[in-house]
Amino acid sequence: MSDRPGRRPRPVGILLSTVRYEERRLLDELERRGIPAVRLDPRTLSFAPRDAERLVGMRVLNREISSQRAALTAESLEAFGAYPVNGATASRVCGNKWSTYVRLRQLGIPTPTTLLAPSPEAGREAIETVGYPAVVKPLSSSWGNRVSLITDRYAADAVLEHCAALPSAVTRTVIVQEAVRPGAPDIRGIVVDGVCVGVIVRAGGDWRNNVARGATVEQHPPDEEIQRLCVRAAAAVGARIAGVDLVEGADGHHLVLEVNSRVEFQGFERATGVDVAARIVEACVSEPTDVKVPV
């Protein structure tokens, strides 16, 4: 998106219901560039005529914390003529761990063996198939919530019985994934418009290595294989902006665990010195690019 010299920059929307470090950084960057920011709260957007008129042609940074609201609102924004970054497809796919796995698998991107388990019976069979230890994950979660490391049949029964008691078919459905070196450090790369802007290593906390659970973060040395995998994974889910989580397998090659379309980057910025907020805003105000999976 370009503006002629002397003309006021067009407003940029930012879709959010909670302002965290990342959203403050993005708002500050928009202000620094003199770009008016329009806050859009997905909890109150009804897409009435007064909403629709101002949305036509607007670029919108999708920073909604709820995966369901992020995907639903992105779809609605596109239908009413706005341009959410990331778009509805990326928001929907990244908001569902099984959908993410399917996309990665279809495009030949290495990822741990993953099985769908819509019932406790299917879950027990899936765990027996991948073997112990196994990881059980809900279709949608952040910060490692409801992610369990299953080391024996008793733990499997307890977790699957809990899932079976949840109120909807979606929350009762889980994925079962092979545990790749649980407790070992994992890796996150951030991709913006087809470029991996940096990579970090997360370690400590508990076996999930989430910063929210106390993991430490440091910069990862440059690695072409990791950077290439991050770019391919982001493109696979259609994301212009993505956080890609990987783990090193026993053979030394890397596997993609998850792709996040609304990536948190506080620890990343501190570890790498990369101004992620500036990169994201630049992507938002620039002309859209086709997201293609590199070979």
PDB file of C-alpha atoms in Angstrom, residues 2-269:
ATOM      1  CA  SER A   2       1.647   3.208  -1.097  1.00  0.00           C
ATOM      2  CA  ASP A   3       0.576   6.817  -0.575  1.00  0.00           C
ATOM      3  CA  ARG A   4       1.559   9.882  -2.545  1.00  0.00           C
ATOM      4  CA  PRO A   5       3.910  12.370  -0.832  1.00  0.00           C
ATOM      5  CA  GLY A   6       2.005  14.880   1.271  1.00  0.00           C
ATOM      6  CA  ARG A   7      -1.092  12.707   1.562  1.00  0.00           C
ATOM      7  CA  ARG A   8      -2.228  11.388   4.912  1.00  0.00           C
ATOM      8  CA  PRO A   9      -1.501   7.632   5.161  1.00  0.00           C
ATOM      9  CA  ARG A  10      -4.532   5.429   5.010  1.00  0.00           C
ATOM     10  CA  PRO A  11      -5.588   3.929   8.352  1.00  0.00           C
ATOM     11  CA  VAL A  12      -4.586   0.399   9.266  1.00  0.00           C
ATOM     12  CA  GLY A  13      -6.922  -1.727  11.344  1.00  0.00           C
ATOM     13  CA  ILE A  14      -5.684  -3.891  14.187  1.00  0.00           C
ATOM     14  CA  LEU A  15      -7.994  -6.682  15.257  1.00  0.00           C
ATOM     15  CA  LEU A  16      -7.646  -7.412  18.970  1.00  0.00           C
ATOM     16  CA  SER A  17      -9.528  -8.004  22.177  1.00  0.00           C
ATOM     17  CA  THR A  18      -6.464  -7.991  24.471  1.00  0.00           C
ATOM     18  CA  VAL A  19      -3.474  -5.642  24.326  1.00  0.00           C
ATOM     19  CA  ARG A  20      -0.251  -7.492  25.155  1.00  0.00           C
ATOM     20  CA  TYR A  21       3.406  -6.658  24.543  1.00  0.00           C
ATOM     21  CA  GLU A  22       3.084  -7.494  20.845  1.00  0.00           C
ATOM     22  CA  GLU A  23       0.009  -5.358  20.249  1.00  0.00           C
ATOM     23  CA  ARG A  24       1.584  -2.400  22.079  1.00  0.00           C
ATOM     24  CA  ARG A  25       4.682  -2.726  19.892  1.00  0.00           C
ATOM     25  CA  LEU A  26       2.577  -2.817  16.718  1.00  0.00           C
ATOM     26  CA  LEU A  27       0.511   0.181  17.781  1.00  0.00           C
ATOM     27  CA  ASP A  28       3.694   2.091  18.636  1.00  0.00           C
ATOM     28  CA  GLU A  29       5.195   1.236  15.255  1.00  0.00           C
ATOM     29  CA  LEU A  30       2.108   2.448  13.418  1.00  0.00           C
ATOM     30  CA  GLU A  31       2.249   5.688  15.420  1.00  0.00           C
ATOM     31  CA  ARG A  32       5.974   6.078  14.685  1.00  0.00           C
ATOM     32  CA  ARG A  33       5.236   5.876  10.980  1.00  0.00           C
ATOM     33  CA  GLY A  34       2.364   8.330  11.243  1.00  0.00           C
ATOM     34  CA  ILE A  35      -0.177   5.701  10.234  1.00  0.00           C
ATOM     35  CA  PRO A  36      -3.581   6.036  11.932  1.00  0.00           C
ATOM     36  CA  ALA A  37      -4.567   2.840  13.764  1.00  0.00           C
ATOM     37  CA  VAL A  38      -8.179   1.700  13.933  1.00  0.00           C
ATOM     38  CA  ARG A  39      -8.800  -0.750  16.764  1.00  0.00           C
ATOM     39  CA  LEU A  40     -11.316  -3.428  15.841  1.00  0.00           C
ATOM     40  CA  ASP A  41     -12.686  -5.576  18.641  1.00  0.00           C
ATOM     41  CA  PRO A  42     -14.014  -8.915  17.320  1.00  0.00           C
ATOM     42  CA  ARG A  43     -16.302  -9.165  20.353  1.00  0.00           C
ATOM     43  CA  THR A  44     -18.345  -6.184  19.159  1.00  0.00           C
ATOM     44  CA  LEU A  45     -18.004  -6.211  15.357  1.00  0.00           C
ATOM     45  CA  SER A  46     -21.431  -6.966  13.883  1.00  0.00           C
ATOM     46  CA  PHE A  47     -20.641  -5.968  10.270  1.00  0.00           C
ATOM     47  CA  ALA A  48     -23.614  -3.630  10.196  1.00  0.00           C
ATOM     48  CA  PRO A  49     -23.653  -1.074   7.345  1.00  0.00           C
ATOM     49  CA  ARG A  50     -21.671   1.470   9.394  1.00  0.00           C
ATOM     50  CA  ASP A  51     -18.934  -1.159   9.916  1.00  0.00           C
ATOM     51  CA  ALA A  52     -18.904  -2.346   6.317  1.00  0.00           C
ATOM     52  CA  GLU A  53     -18.418   1.117   4.824  1.00  0.00           C
ATOM     53  CA  ARG A  54     -15.227   1.877   6.704  1.00  0.00           C
ATOM     54  CA  LEU A  55     -13.763  -1.602   6.163  1.00  0.00           C
ATOM     55  CA  VAL A  56     -13.646  -1.550   2.359  1.00  0.00           C
ATOM     56  CA  GLY A  57     -10.008  -1.560   1.267  1.00  0.00           C
ATOM     57  CA  MET A  58      -8.634  -1.450   4.820  1.00  0.00           C
ATOM     58  CA  ARG A  59      -5.547  -3.462   5.718  1.00  0.00           C
ATOM     59  CA  VAL A  60      -6.083  -5.177   9.069  1.00  0.00           C
ATOM     60  CA  LEU A  61      -3.477  -6.802  11.299  1.00  0.00           C
ATOM     61  CA  ASN A  62      -5.105  -9.871  12.808  1.00  0.00           C
ATOM     62  CA  ARG A  63      -3.954 -10.041  16.448  1.00  0.00           C
ATOM     63  CA  GLU A  64      -7.046 -11.570  18.006  1.00  0.00           C
ATOM     64  CA  ILE A  65      -6.060 -13.941  20.822  1.00  0.00           C
ATOM     65  CA  SER A  66      -8.956 -16.378  20.266  1.00  0.00           C
ATOM     66  CA  SER A  67      -8.345 -18.738  17.348  1.00  0.00           C
ATOM     67  CA  GLN A  68     -12.045 -19.119  16.651  1.00  0.00           C
ATOM     68  CA  ARG A  69     -12.729 -15.383  16.648  1.00  0.00           C
ATOM     69  CA  ALA A  70      -9.571 -14.716  14.618  1.00  0.00           C
ATOM     70  CA  ALA A  71     -10.658 -17.076  11.847  1.00  0.00           C
ATOM     71  CA  LEU A  72     -14.330 -16.052  11.840  1.00  0.00           C
ATOM     72  CA  THR A  73     -13.547 -12.332  11.799  1.00  0.00           C
ATOM     73  CA  ALA A  74     -10.862 -12.698   9.128  1.00  0.00           C
ATOM     74  CA  GLU A  75     -13.365 -14.483   6.901  1.00  0.00           C
ATOM     75  CA  SER A  76     -15.903 -11.730   7.512  1.00  0.00           C
ATOM     76  CA  LEU A  77     -13.372  -8.957   6.886  1.00  0.00           C
ATOM     77  CA  GLU A  78     -12.483 -10.469   3.519  1.00  0.00           C
ATOM     78  CA  ALA A  79     -16.154 -10.792   2.597  1.00  0.00           C
ATOM     79  CA  PHE A  80     -16.706  -7.089   3.373  1.00  0.00           C
ATOM     80  CA  GLY A  81     -13.773  -5.880   1.293  1.00  0.00           C
ATOM     81  CA  ALA A  82     -10.982  -5.588   3.872  1.00  0.00           C
ATOM     82  CA  TYR A  83      -7.553  -7.237   3.685  1.00  0.00           C
ATOM     83  CA  PRO A  84      -6.674  -9.040   6.917  1.00  0.00           C
ATOM     84  CA  VAL A  85      -3.036 -10.015   7.479  1.00  0.00           C
ATOM     85  CA  ASN A  86      -2.991 -12.930   7.917  1.00  0.00           C
ATOM     86  CA  GLY A  87      -5.968 -13.896   5.810  1.00  0.00           C
ATOM     87  CA  ALA A  88      -8.865 -16.156   6.644  1.00  0.00           C
ATOM     88  CA  THR A  89      -7.285 -19.321   5.253  1.00  0.00           C
ATOM     89  CA  ALA A  90      -4.121 -18.990   7.325  1.00  0.00           C
ATOM     90  CA  SER A  91      -6.109 -18.078  10.445  1.00  0.00           C
ATOM     91  CA  ARG A  92      -8.415 -21.068  10.044  1.00  0.00           C
ATOM     92  CA  VAL A  93      -5.668 -23.593   9.275  1.00  0.00           C
ATOM     93  CA  CYS A  94      -3.299 -22.407  12.027  1.00  0.00           C
ATOM     94  CA  GLY A  95      -6.160 -22.359  14.508  1.00  0.00           C
ATOM     95  CA  ASN A  96      -6.604 -26.115  14.090  1.00  0.00           C
ATOM     96  CA  LYS A  97      -3.610 -28.366  14.754  1.00  0.00           C
ATOM     97  CA  TRP A  98      -4.991 -31.201  12.631  1.00  0.00           C
ATOM     98  CA  SER A  99      -5.574 -28.869   9.667  1.00  0.00           C
ATOM     99  CA  THR A 100      -2.006 -27.605  10.059  1.00  0.00           C
ATOM    100  CA  TYR A 101      -0.638 -31.151  10.100  1.00  0.00           C
ATOM    101  CA  VAL A 102      -2.633 -32.086   6.989  1.00  0.00           C
ATOM    102  CA  ARG A 103      -1.290 -29.075   5.055  1.00  0.00           C
ATOM    103  CA  LEU A 104       2.290 -29.802   6.070  1.00  0.00           C
ATOM    104  CA  ARG A 105       1.951 -33.475   5.172  1.00  0.00           C
ATOM    105  CA  GLN A 106       0.342 -32.754   1.796  1.00  0.00           C
ATOM    106  CA  LEU A 107       3.290 -30.558   0.817  1.00  0.00           C
ATOM    107  CA  GLY A 108       5.976 -32.950   2.021  1.00  0.00           C
ATOM    108  CA  ILE A 109       7.159 -30.839   4.937  1.00  0.00           C
ATOM    109  CA  PRO A 110       8.655 -33.091   7.643  1.00  0.00           C
ATOM    110  CA  THR A 111       6.488 -33.271  10.747  1.00  0.00           C
ATOM    111  CA  PRO A 112       6.041 -35.863  13.519  1.00  0.00           C
ATOM    112  CA  THR A 113       3.643 -38.733  12.943  1.00  0.00           C
ATOM    113  CA  THR A 114       0.224 -37.406  13.947  1.00  0.00           C
ATOM    114  CA  LEU A 115      -3.132 -39.187  14.242  1.00  0.00           C
ATOM    115  CA  LEU A 116      -6.642 -37.831  14.696  1.00  0.00           C
ATOM    116  CA  ALA A 117      -8.591 -39.078  17.702  1.00  0.00           C
ATOM    117  CA  PRO A 118     -12.258 -38.020  17.814  1.00  0.00           C
ATOM    118  CA  SER A 119     -13.079 -40.425  20.662  1.00  0.00           C
ATOM    119  CA  PRO A 120     -11.337 -42.058  23.657  1.00  0.00           C
ATOM    120  CA  GLU A 121     -11.303 -45.392  21.815  1.00  0.00           C
ATOM    121  CA  ALA A 122      -9.614 -43.811  18.793  1.00  0.00           C
ATOM    122  CA  GLY A 123      -7.224 -42.026  21.143  1.00  0.00           C
ATOM    123  CA  ARG A 124      -6.119 -45.251  22.848  1.00  0.00           C
ATOM    124  CA  GLU A 125      -5.573 -46.923  19.490  1.00  0.00           C
ATOM    125  CA  ALA A 126      -3.631 -43.894  18.210  1.00  0.00           C
ATOM    126  CA  ILE A 127      -1.367 -43.878  21.273  1.00  0.00           C
ATOM    127  CA  GLU A 128      -0.666 -47.575  20.871  1.00  0.00           C
ATOM    128  CA  THR A 129       0.141 -46.924  17.213  1.00  0.00           C
ATOM    129  CA  VAL A 130       2.680 -44.136  17.771  1.00  0.00           C
ATOM    130  CA  GLY A 131       4.003 -45.770  20.957  1.00  0.00           C
ATOM    131  CA  TYR A 132       5.007 -44.377  24.322  1.00  0.00           C
ATOM    132  CA  PRO A 133       5.765 -41.637  25.044  1.00  0.00           C
ATOM    133  CA  ALA A 134       3.121 -39.856  22.998  1.00  0.00           C
ATOM    134  CA  VAL A 135       1.752 -36.319  23.054  1.00  0.00           C
ATOM    135  CA  VAL A 136      -1.977 -35.582  23.197  1.00  0.00           C
ATOM    136  CA  LYS A 137      -3.070 -32.129  22.043  1.00  0.00           C
ATOM    137  CA  PRO A 138      -6.438 -30.420  21.622  1.00  0.00           C
ATOM    138  CA  LEU A 139      -7.275 -29.161  18.159  1.00  0.00           C
ATOM    139  CA  SER A 140      -6.819 -25.575  19.333  1.00  0.00           C
ATOM    140  CA  SER A 141      -4.710 -24.298  22.217  1.00  0.00           C
ATOM    141  CA  SER A 142      -1.908 -21.889  23.095  1.00  0.00           C
ATOM    142  CA  TRP A 143       0.942 -21.824  25.601  1.00  0.00           C
ATOM    143  CA  GLY A 144       0.879 -25.612  25.975  1.00  0.00           C
ATOM    144  CA  ASN A 145      -2.570 -25.661  27.595  1.00  0.00           C
ATOM    145  CA  ARG A 146      -4.163 -29.143  27.657  1.00  0.00           C
ATOM    146  CA  VAL A 147      -1.084 -30.632  25.995  1.00  0.00           C
ATOM    147  CA  SER A 148      -0.131 -33.869  27.758  1.00  0.00           C
ATOM    148  CA  LEU A 149       2.887 -36.160  27.603  1.00  0.00           C
ATOM    149  CA  ILE A 150       1.592 -39.725  27.861  1.00  0.00           C
ATOM    150  CA  THR A 151       4.079 -42.229  29.257  1.00  0.00           C
ATOM    151  CA  ASP A 152       1.830 -45.196  30.067  1.00  0.00           C
ATOM    152  CA  ARG A 153      -1.678 -46.648  29.672  1.00  0.00           C
ATOM    153  CA  TYR A 154      -2.878 -45.204  32.992  1.00  0.00           C
ATOM    154  CA  ALA A 155      -1.982 -41.661  31.961  1.00  0.00           C
ATOM    155  CA  ALA A 156      -3.604 -42.247  28.574  1.00  0.00           C
ATOM    156  CA  ASP A 157      -6.869 -43.379  30.164  1.00  0.00           C
ATOM    157  CA  ALA A 158      -6.946 -40.413  32.553  1.00  0.00           C
ATOM    158  CA  VAL A 159      -6.363 -37.797  29.836  1.00  0.00           C
ATOM    159  CA  LEU A 160      -8.753 -39.372  27.338  1.00  0.00           C
ATOM    160  CA  GLU A 161     -11.494 -39.767  29.954  1.00  0.00           C
ATOM    161  CA  HIS A 162     -11.135 -36.078  30.779  1.00  0.00           C
ATOM    162  CA  CYS A 163     -11.437 -35.179  27.095  1.00  0.00           C
ATOM    163  CA  ALA A 164     -14.524 -37.351  26.737  1.00  0.00           C
ATOM    164  CA  ALA A 165     -16.273 -35.327  29.471  1.00  0.00           C
ATOM    165  CA  LEU A 166     -15.798 -31.995  27.676  1.00  0.00           C
ATOM    166  CA  PRO A 167     -18.932 -30.270  26.364  1.00  0.00           C
ATOM    167  CA  SER A 168     -18.565 -30.392  22.569  1.00  0.00           C
ATOM    168  CA  ALA A 169     -17.371 -32.741  19.848  1.00  0.00           C
ATOM    169  CA  VAL A 170     -14.642 -30.253  18.889  1.00  0.00           C
ATOM    170  CA  THR A 171     -13.166 -30.039  22.389  1.00  0.00           C
ATOM    171  CA  ARG A 172     -13.440 -33.819  22.807  1.00  0.00           C
ATOM    172  CA  THR A 173     -11.414 -34.375  19.637  1.00  0.00           C
ATOM    173  CA  VAL A 174      -7.629 -34.471  20.033  1.00  0.00           C
ATOM    174  CA  ILE A 175      -4.564 -35.288  18.008  1.00  0.00           C
ATOM    175  CA  VAL A 176      -2.012 -37.853  19.087  1.00  0.00           C
ATOM    176  CA  GLN A 177       1.558 -37.114  18.066  1.00  0.00           C
ATOM    177  CA  GLU A 178       4.796 -38.997  18.457  1.00  0.00           C
ATOM    178  CA  ALA A 179       6.958 -37.416  21.164  1.00  0.00           C
ATOM    179  CA  VAL A 180      10.200 -36.274  19.555  1.00  0.00           C
ATOM    180  CA  ARG A 181      12.875 -35.951  22.247  1.00  0.00           C
ATOM    181  CA  PRO A 182      10.487 -34.540  24.883  1.00  0.00           C
ATOM    182  CA  GLY A 183      12.200 -32.027  27.127  1.00  0.00           C
ATOM    183  CA  ALA A 184      14.927 -31.252  24.575  1.00  0.00           C
ATOM    184  CA  PRO A 185      15.179 -27.623  23.399  1.00  0.00           C
ATOM    185  CA  ASP A 186      12.883 -26.619  20.576  1.00  0.00           C
ATOM    186  CA  ILE A 187      13.223 -23.959  17.926  1.00  0.00           C
ATOM    187  CA  ARG A 188      11.070 -21.079  16.703  1.00  0.00           C
ATOM    188  CA  GLY A 189      11.541 -19.142  13.501  1.00  0.00           C
ATOM    189  CA  ILE A 190       9.519 -16.103  12.483  1.00  0.00           C
ATOM    190  CA  VAL A 191       8.637 -15.642   8.827  1.00  0.00           C
ATOM    191  CA  VAL A 192       7.436 -12.379   7.281  1.00  0.00           C
ATOM    192  CA  ASP A 193       6.537 -12.309   3.591  1.00  0.00           C
ATOM    193  CA  GLY A 194       8.618 -15.322   2.673  1.00  0.00           C
ATOM    194  CA  VAL A 195      11.708 -14.360   4.685  1.00  0.00           C
ATOM    195  CA  CYS A 196      12.786 -16.053   7.901  1.00  0.00           C
ATOM    196  CA  VAL A 197      13.807 -12.971   9.936  1.00  0.00           C
ATOM    197  CA  GLY A 198      15.464 -14.984  12.704  1.00  0.00           C
ATOM    198  CA  VAL A 199      15.472 -18.152  14.775  1.00  0.00           C
ATOM    199  CA  ILE A 200      15.550 -18.764  18.527  1.00  0.00           C
ATOM    200  CA  VAL A 201      16.052 -21.769  20.799  1.00  0.00           C
ATOM    201  CA  ARG A 202      13.698 -22.302  23.749  1.00  0.00           C
ATOM    202  CA  ALA A 203      14.681 -24.515  26.670  1.00  0.00           C
ATOM    203  CA  GLY A 204      13.769 -25.169  30.284  1.00  0.00           C
ATOM    204  CA  GLY A 205      10.481 -24.460  31.981  1.00  0.00           C
ATOM    205  CA  ASP A 206       8.829 -27.850  31.590  1.00  0.00           C
ATOM    206  CA  TRP A 207       8.971 -30.335  28.708  1.00  0.00           C
ATOM    207  CA  ARG A 208       6.781 -28.056  26.553  1.00  0.00           C
ATOM    208  CA  ASN A 209       9.394 -25.259  26.377  1.00  0.00           C
ATOM    209  CA  ASN A 210       6.811 -22.466  26.344  1.00  0.00           C
ATOM    210  CA  VAL A 211       8.131 -19.052  27.375  1.00  0.00           C
ATOM    211  CA  ALA A 212       4.853 -18.580  29.285  1.00  0.00           C
ATOM    212  CA  ARG A 213       5.902 -21.606  31.369  1.00  0.00           C
ATOM    213  CA  GLY A 214       9.361 -20.302  32.194  1.00  0.00           C
ATOM    214  CA  ALA A 215      11.442 -21.408  29.208  1.00  0.00           C
ATOM    215  CA  THR A 216      14.581 -19.414  28.465  1.00  0.00           C
ATOM    216  CA  VAL A 217      15.295 -18.036  25.005  1.00  0.00           C
ATOM    217  CA  GLU A 218      18.480 -17.450  23.066  1.00  0.00           C
ATOM    218  CA  GLN A 219      19.349 -16.743  19.456  1.00  0.00           C
ATOM    219  CA  HIS A 220      19.988 -19.738  17.218  1.00  0.00           C
ATOM    220  CA  PRO A 221      23.022 -19.646  14.907  1.00  0.00           C
ATOM    221  CA  PRO A 222      22.180 -19.203  11.206  1.00  0.00           C
ATOM    222  CA  ASP A 223      20.997 -22.489   9.703  1.00  0.00           C
ATOM    223  CA  GLU A 224      19.805 -22.737   6.096  1.00  0.00           C
ATOM    224  CA  GLU A 225      17.831 -25.944   6.658  1.00  0.00           C
ATOM    225  CA  ILE A 226      15.836 -24.420   9.516  1.00  0.00           C
ATOM    226  CA  GLN A 227      15.212 -21.156   7.679  1.00  0.00           C
ATOM    227  CA  ARG A 228      14.070 -22.999   4.571  1.00  0.00           C
ATOM    228  CA  LEU A 229      11.717 -25.213   6.601  1.00  0.00           C
ATOM    229  CA  CYS A 230      10.219 -22.184   8.329  1.00  0.00           C
ATOM    230  CA  VAL A 231       9.534 -20.439   5.031  1.00  0.00           C
ATOM    231  CA  ARG A 232       8.014 -23.598   3.523  1.00  0.00           C
ATOM    232  CA  ALA A 233       5.811 -24.211   6.568  1.00  0.00           C
ATOM    233  CA  ALA A 234       4.493 -20.643   6.598  1.00  0.00           C
ATOM    234  CA  ALA A 235       3.692 -20.853   2.897  1.00  0.00           C
ATOM    235  CA  ALA A 236       2.014 -24.242   3.347  1.00  0.00           C
ATOM    236  CA  VAL A 237      -0.639 -22.719   5.595  1.00  0.00           C
ATOM    237  CA  GLY A 238      -0.931 -19.549   3.500  1.00  0.00           C
ATOM    238  CA  ALA A 239       0.560 -17.247   6.133  1.00  0.00           C
ATOM    239  CA  ARG A 240       2.444 -14.060   5.282  1.00  0.00           C
ATOM    240  CA  ILE A 241       3.375 -13.749   8.962  1.00  0.00           C
ATOM    241  CA  ALA A 242       4.039 -16.880  11.007  1.00  0.00           C
ATOM    242  CA  GLY A 243       5.845 -18.343  13.954  1.00  0.00           C
ATOM    243  CA  VAL A 244       7.081 -21.823  13.107  1.00  0.00           C
ATOM    244  CA  ASP A 245       7.970 -24.267  15.889  1.00  0.00           C
ATOM    245  CA  LEU A 246      10.412 -27.087  15.151  1.00  0.00           C
ATOM    246  CA  VAL A 247      12.269 -29.821  16.971  1.00  0.00           C
ATOM    247  CA  GLU A 248      15.427 -31.690  16.067  1.00  0.00           C
ATOM    248  CA  GLY A 249      14.860 -35.393  15.554  1.00  0.00           C
ATOM    249  CA  ALA A 250      17.163 -38.191  16.672  1.00  0.00           C
ATOM    250  CA  ASP A 251      18.719 -38.265  13.190  1.00  0.00           C
ATOM    251  CA  GLY A 252      19.668 -34.571  13.366  1.00  0.00           C
ATOM    252  CA  HIS A 253      17.018 -33.422  10.881  1.00  0.00           C
ATOM    253  CA  HIS A 254      14.293 -30.999  11.912  1.00  0.00           C
ATOM    254  CA  LEU A 255      10.544 -31.529  12.072  1.00  0.00           C
ATOM    255  CA  VAL A 256       7.855 -28.844  12.075  1.00  0.00           C
ATOM    256  CA  LEU A 257       5.585 -29.098  15.107  1.00  0.00           C
ATOM    257  CA  GLU A 258       3.194 -26.156  14.699  1.00  0.00           C
ATOM    258  CA  VAL A 259       2.628 -22.926  12.788  1.00  0.00           C
ATOM    259  CA  ASN A 260       1.172 -19.859  14.530  1.00  0.00           C
ATOM    260  CA  SER A 261      -0.440 -17.126  12.443  1.00  0.00           C
ATOM    261  CA  ARG A 262      -0.578 -14.622  15.328  1.00  0.00           C
ATOM    262  CA  VAL A 263       2.879 -15.184  16.719  1.00  0.00           C
ATOM    263  CA  GLU A 264       4.060 -13.742  20.023  1.00  0.00           C
ATOM    264  CA  PHE A 265       7.509 -12.198  19.690  1.00  0.00           C
ATOM    265  CA  GLN A 266       8.553 -10.555  22.961  1.00  0.00           C
ATOM    266  CA  GLY A 267      11.241 -13.113  23.805  1.00  0.00           C
ATOM    267  CA  PHE A 268      12.222 -13.346  20.139  1.00  0.00           C
ATOM    268  CA  GLU A 269      12.940  -9.625  19.855  1.00  0.00           C
TER     269      GLU A 269
END
